Amino acid sequence: MTSTDNSTGSTGGADGAQKPAAKAAKDPWDLPDVSGLVVGVLGGTGDQGRGLAYRLARAGQKVIIGSRAAERARSAADELGLGVEGADNAECARRSDIVIVAVPWDGHAKTLEALREELSGKLVVDCVNPLGFDKKGAYALKPEEGSAAEQAAALLPDSRVTAAFHHLSAVLLQDEAIEEIDTDVMVLGETRADTDIVQALAGRIPGMRGVFAGWLRNAHQVESLVANLISVNRRYKAHAGLRVTDV
């Protein structure tokens, strides 16, 4: 009687056919070229938005600052230089490929509701941190939707919403003497193609790296961590950021 070879080294199926080779996993650091995309920054006249606009423009990205008042946006853009343009929020959203939301938390929902049509089909990057402040310092707020990013996704059903750029120091971003921002950017989203684009955008800024950090349902923890960083900065008179090790 002839025995059947059941060794694990066989690549054949039951009928002797060869199994197809497993598809190679995509390199997580193989990111797209985003240098030609136009980036709009809603809330670009505030400290965080202005700092992001400056760093991205300095890296060679085309940037448009958005504000409720077009004249205010144009004034801020003229101060930044580097080819940055200013416009009202609606025009900023319409003309941009990627739109970073850097507005104050108390105006977050109202701003996005008003721009639902202009943001349709756009890649939206929410970097808003819902925080409260009292005599003990900063503390995290929990929006009804779970996070600012999830609120954005609920308000913008026709947009591709991601979350990133939460843990950056506005002071460092705006300091022209600083060449590199030594930090990682946690990027969250529902579609890998979209988070890859945001990671690549973060990587345009010298010293910065975008790291995938999960689905939008995990955005609350990322947004909330800013309250801890504020405490760190106050205690140590610093401008702390984050680094993810072993990746």
Tab-separated table of C-alpha atoms in Angstrom:
chain	number	residue	atom	x	y	z
A	1	MET	CA	0.000	0.000	0.000
A	2	THR	CA	1.415	3.391	-0.956
A	3	SER	CA	1.351	6.057	1.774
A	4	THR	CA	0.238	9.644	1.147
A	5	ASP	CA	2.767	12.418	1.730
A	6	ASN	CA	1.234	14.836	4.260
A	7	SER	CA	4.370	16.880	4.829
A	8	THR	CA	3.832	20.578	5.529
A	9	GLY	CA	6.353	21.493	2.872
A	10	SER	CA	3.963	20.595	0.058
A	11	THR	CA	2.480	23.548	-1.905
A	12	GLY	CA	-0.002	21.414	-3.820
A	13	GLY	CA	-3.739	21.122	-3.084
A	14	ALA	CA	-5.745	17.926	-2.822
A	15	ASP	CA	-5.790	17.639	-6.612
A	16	GLY	CA	-2.079	18.319	-6.905
A	17	ALA	CA	-2.512	21.877	-8.204
A	18	GLN	CA	-0.102	24.563	-7.039
A	19	LYS	CA	-1.496	27.057	-4.520
A	20	PRO	CA	-1.106	30.703	-5.500
A	21	ALA	CA	1.650	32.545	-3.714
A	22	ALA	CA	0.507	34.727	-0.806
A	23	LYS	CA	0.236	38.403	-1.673
A	24	ALA	CA	3.078	40.391	-0.167
A	25	ALA	CA	2.013	42.730	2.628
A	26	LYS	CA	2.126	46.410	1.768
A	27	ASP	CA	5.029	48.271	3.340
A	28	PRO	CA	3.398	50.594	5.919
A	29	TRP	CA	5.989	53.249	5.116
A	30	ASP	CA	5.271	53.165	1.389
A	31	LEU	CA	3.348	56.442	1.322
A	32	PRO	CA	2.024	58.478	-1.611
A	33	ASP	CA	3.493	61.672	-3.027
A	34	VAL	CA	1.319	64.505	-1.712
A	35	SER	CA	3.534	67.410	-2.732
A	36	GLY	CA	1.112	68.577	-5.424
A	37	LEU	CA	-1.989	68.690	-3.220
A	38	VAL	CA	-3.513	71.952	-2.029
A	39	VAL	CA	-3.990	72.088	1.736
A	40	GLY	CA	-6.640	74.301	3.286
A	41	VAL	CA	-6.541	75.183	6.980
A	42	LEU	CA	-9.861	76.163	8.544
A	43	GLY	CA	-9.059	78.235	11.586
A	44	GLY	CA	-5.781	79.192	9.973
A	45	THR	CA	-5.643	82.516	11.784
A	46	GLY	CA	-5.493	80.818	15.201
A	47	ASP	CA	-2.212	79.698	16.732
A	48	GLN	CA	-2.438	75.994	15.831
A	49	GLY	CA	-3.806	76.536	12.342
A	50	ARG	CA	-1.356	79.310	11.595
A	51	GLY	CA	1.537	77.141	12.776
A	52	LEU	CA	0.492	74.204	10.619
A	53	ALA	CA	-0.003	76.483	7.613
A	54	TYR	CA	3.475	77.926	8.103
A	55	ARG	CA	5.212	74.551	8.455
A	56	LEU	CA	3.476	72.990	5.461
A	57	ALA	CA	4.105	76.026	3.263
A	58	ARG	CA	7.728	76.098	4.378
A	59	ALA	CA	7.970	72.450	3.273
A	60	GLY	CA	6.741	73.437	-0.200
A	61	GLN	CA	3.036	72.638	0.119
A	62	LYS	CA	0.448	74.951	-1.446
A	63	VAL	CA	-1.578	76.284	1.490
A	64	ILE	CA	-4.778	78.310	1.787
A	65	ILE	CA	-5.781	79.778	5.147
A	66	GLY	CA	-9.489	79.908	5.877
A	67	SER	CA	-11.337	82.183	8.288
A	68	ARG	CA	-14.874	83.424	8.800
A	69	ALA	CA	-13.568	86.802	7.619
A	70	ALA	CA	-11.721	86.685	4.294
A	71	GLU	CA	-9.815	89.894	5.024
A	72	ARG	CA	-8.494	88.464	8.273
A	73	ALA	CA	-7.359	85.331	6.452
A	74	ARG	CA	-5.619	87.349	3.737
A	75	SER	CA	-3.844	89.454	6.345
A	76	ALA	CA	-2.555	86.345	8.137
A	77	ALA	CA	-1.476	84.811	4.815
A	78	ASP	CA	0.462	87.951	3.875
A	79	GLU	CA	2.288	87.824	7.202
A	80	LEU	CA	3.273	84.185	6.627
A	81	GLY	CA	4.387	84.654	3.027
A	82	LEU	CA	5.678	81.477	1.370
A	83	GLY	CA	2.898	81.653	-1.215
A	84	VAL	CA	0.163	81.141	1.406
A	85	GLU	CA	-3.231	82.516	0.378
A	86	GLY	CA	-6.149	83.628	2.513
A	87	ALA	CA	-9.876	83.219	1.872
A	88	ASP	CA	-13.150	82.806	3.705
A	89	ASN	CA	-13.830	79.297	4.987
A	90	ALA	CA	-16.114	78.321	2.104
A	91	GLU	CA	-13.640	79.309	-0.608
A	92	CYS	CA	-10.798	77.682	1.310
A	93	ALA	CA	-12.735	74.399	1.456
A	94	ARG	CA	-13.728	74.517	-2.226
A	95	ARG	CA	-10.189	75.148	-3.496
A	96	SER	CA	-8.391	72.591	-1.335
A	97	ASP	CA	-7.709	68.888	-1.820
A	98	ILE	CA	-7.081	68.312	1.893
A	99	VAL	CA	-8.768	70.427	4.556
A	100	ILE	CA	-7.359	70.621	8.082
A	101	VAL	CA	-9.916	71.607	10.721
A	102	ALA	CA	-8.161	73.677	13.400
A	103	VAL	CA	-11.049	75.744	14.733
A	104	PRO	CA	-11.862	76.202	18.445
A	105	TRP	CA	-13.906	73.367	19.929
A	106	ASP	CA	-16.835	75.614	20.771
A	107	GLY	CA	-17.210	76.518	17.097
A	108	HIS	CA	-16.427	73.074	15.675
A	109	ALA	CA	-19.925	71.783	14.937
A	110	LYS	CA	-21.280	75.093	13.652
A	111	THR	CA	-18.339	75.579	11.283
A	112	LEU	CA	-18.589	72.104	9.782
A	113	GLU	CA	-22.362	72.209	9.426
A	114	ALA	CA	-22.041	75.409	7.411
A	115	LEU	CA	-19.416	73.863	5.110
A	116	ARG	CA	-21.004	70.458	4.462
A	117	GLU	CA	-21.462	71.128	0.748
A	118	GLU	CA	-18.017	72.661	0.201
A	119	LEU	CA	-16.352	69.764	2.054
A	120	SER	CA	-18.225	67.065	0.138
A	121	GLY	CA	-15.751	64.595	-1.353
A	122	LYS	CA	-12.806	66.237	0.412
A	123	LEU	CA	-10.247	64.586	2.660
A	124	VAL	CA	-10.836	66.277	6.019
A	125	VAL	CA	-8.222	66.162	8.796
A	126	ASP	CA	-9.654	67.060	12.186
A	127	CYS	CA	-7.098	68.192	14.781
A	128	VAL	CA	-9.503	69.719	17.304
A	129	ASN	CA	-9.115	68.788	20.982
A	130	PRO	CA	-12.288	69.082	23.087
A	131	LEU	CA	-10.927	70.428	26.381
A	132	GLY	CA	-12.226	72.192	29.446
A	133	PHE	CA	-10.218	74.261	31.910
A	134	ASP	CA	-10.603	74.922	35.626
A	135	LYS	CA	-8.335	75.777	38.562
A	136	LYS	CA	-6.721	72.328	38.268
A	137	GLY	CA	-5.830	72.889	34.611
A	138	ALA	CA	-6.952	71.221	31.399
A	139	TYR	CA	-9.253	68.214	31.265
A	140	ALA	CA	-10.799	66.217	28.421
A	141	LEU	CA	-14.406	66.641	27.342
A	142	LYS	CA	-16.384	63.733	25.852
A	143	PRO	CA	-18.549	64.819	22.901
A	144	GLU	CA	-21.846	63.026	22.398
A	145	GLU	CA	-20.452	61.404	19.229
A	146	GLY	CA	-17.373	60.178	21.134
A	147	SER	CA	-14.756	62.628	19.858
A	148	ALA	CA	-14.329	65.735	17.755
A	149	ALA	CA	-13.320	63.551	14.805
A	150	GLU	CA	-16.427	61.390	15.132
A	151	GLN	CA	-18.550	64.516	15.369
A	152	ALA	CA	-16.943	65.706	12.129
A	153	ALA	CA	-17.695	62.365	10.466
A	154	ALA	CA	-21.331	62.564	11.577
A	155	LEU	CA	-21.711	66.130	10.293
A	156	LEU	CA	-19.872	65.457	7.028
A	157	PRO	CA	-21.267	62.173	5.671
A	158	ASP	CA	-19.971	62.899	2.158
A	159	SER	CA	-16.417	63.721	3.285
A	160	ARG	CA	-13.500	61.405	4.096
A	161	VAL	CA	-12.771	62.290	7.712
A	162	THR	CA	-9.477	61.520	9.443
A	163	ALA	CA	-7.877	62.769	12.655
A	164	ALA	CA	-4.292	63.979	13.137
A	165	PHE	CA	-1.987	66.811	14.292
A	166	HIS	CA	-3.404	66.931	17.841
A	167	HIS	CA	-0.207	66.951	19.888
A	168	LEU	CA	1.803	69.722	18.255
A	169	SER	CA	3.044	72.796	20.063
A	170	ALA	CA	1.761	75.960	18.397
A	171	VAL	CA	4.780	77.787	19.830
A	172	LEU	CA	7.237	75.451	18.094
A	173	LEU	CA	5.239	75.393	14.863
A	174	GLN	CA	5.382	79.179	14.579
A	175	ASP	CA	9.024	79.616	15.632
A	176	GLU	CA	10.918	80.490	12.439
A	177	ALA	CA	14.261	79.697	14.087
A	178	ILE	CA	13.342	76.026	14.533
A	179	GLU	CA	14.261	73.901	11.516
A	180	GLU	CA	12.719	70.589	12.632
A	181	ILE	CA	9.737	69.599	14.763
A	182	ASP	CA	10.866	66.434	16.549
A	183	THR	CA	7.607	64.541	17.013
A	184	ASP	CA	5.276	61.845	15.720
A	185	VAL	CA	1.746	62.526	14.527
A	186	MET	CA	-0.938	59.983	15.410
A	187	VAL	CA	-3.205	59.479	12.379
A	188	LEU	CA	-6.650	57.862	12.608
A	189	GLY	CA	-9.215	57.094	9.937
A	190	GLU	CA	-11.497	54.574	8.302
A	191	THR	CA	-9.638	54.062	5.017
A	192	ARG	CA	-5.974	53.204	4.658
A	193	ALA	CA	-5.589	55.219	1.466
A	194	ASP	CA	-6.741	58.319	3.355
A	195	THR	CA	-4.579	57.770	6.432
A	196	ASP	CA	-1.601	57.118	4.139
A	197	ILE	CA	-2.117	60.546	2.568
A	198	VAL	CA	-2.268	62.235	5.972
A	199	GLN	CA	0.822	60.359	7.160
A	200	ALA	CA	2.648	61.494	4.046
A	201	LEU	CA	1.526	65.072	4.626
A	202	ALA	CA	2.869	65.005	8.184
A	203	GLY	CA	6.142	63.615	6.875
A	204	ARG	CA	6.575	66.671	4.641
A	205	ILE	CA	7.481	68.659	7.759
A	206	PRO	CA	11.147	68.060	8.727
A	207	GLY	CA	11.494	65.987	11.889
A	208	MET	CA	7.859	64.925	11.843
A	209	ARG	CA	6.454	61.465	11.117
A	210	GLY	CA	2.879	60.295	10.649
A	211	VAL	CA	2.014	57.022	12.415
A	212	PHE	CA	-1.245	55.111	11.867
A	213	ALA	CA	-3.048	54.867	15.226
A	214	GLY	CA	-6.371	53.190	14.517
A	215	TRP	CA	-9.958	53.851	13.494
A	216	LEU	CA	-11.865	57.009	14.323
A	217	ARG	CA	-13.502	55.271	17.276
A	218	ASN	CA	-10.116	55.603	19.004
A	219	ALA	CA	-9.848	59.354	18.419
A	220	HIS	CA	-11.099	60.310	21.884
A	221	GLN	CA	-7.994	58.930	23.600
A	222	VAL	CA	-5.719	60.784	21.189
A	223	GLU	CA	-7.591	64.067	21.574
A	224	SER	CA	-7.722	63.696	25.360
A	225	LEU	CA	-3.979	63.149	25.701
A	226	VAL	CA	-3.469	66.839	24.971
A	227	ALA	CA	-4.707	67.600	28.482
A	228	ASN	CA	-1.822	65.513	29.834
A	229	LEU	CA	0.687	67.243	27.579
A	230	ILE	CA	-0.514	70.624	28.814
A	231	SER	CA	0.218	69.445	32.368
A	232	VAL	CA	3.665	68.239	31.295
A	233	ASN	CA	4.428	71.545	29.623
A	234	ARG	CA	3.354	73.581	32.631
A	235	ARG	CA	5.386	71.521	35.099
A	236	TYR	CA	8.570	71.361	33.019
A	237	LYS	CA	8.292	74.676	31.131
A	238	ALA	CA	8.448	72.693	27.881
A	239	HIS	CA	6.719	72.196	24.531
A	240	ALA	CA	6.378	68.407	24.705
A	241	GLY	CA	5.424	66.174	21.809
A	242	LEU	CA	5.207	62.412	21.301
A	243	ARG	CA	7.423	59.693	19.862
A	244	VAL	CA	6.209	56.146	19.163
A	245	THR	CA	9.009	53.626	19.748
A	246	ASP	CA	9.879	50.440	17.850
A	247	VAL	CA	8.119	51.379	14.597
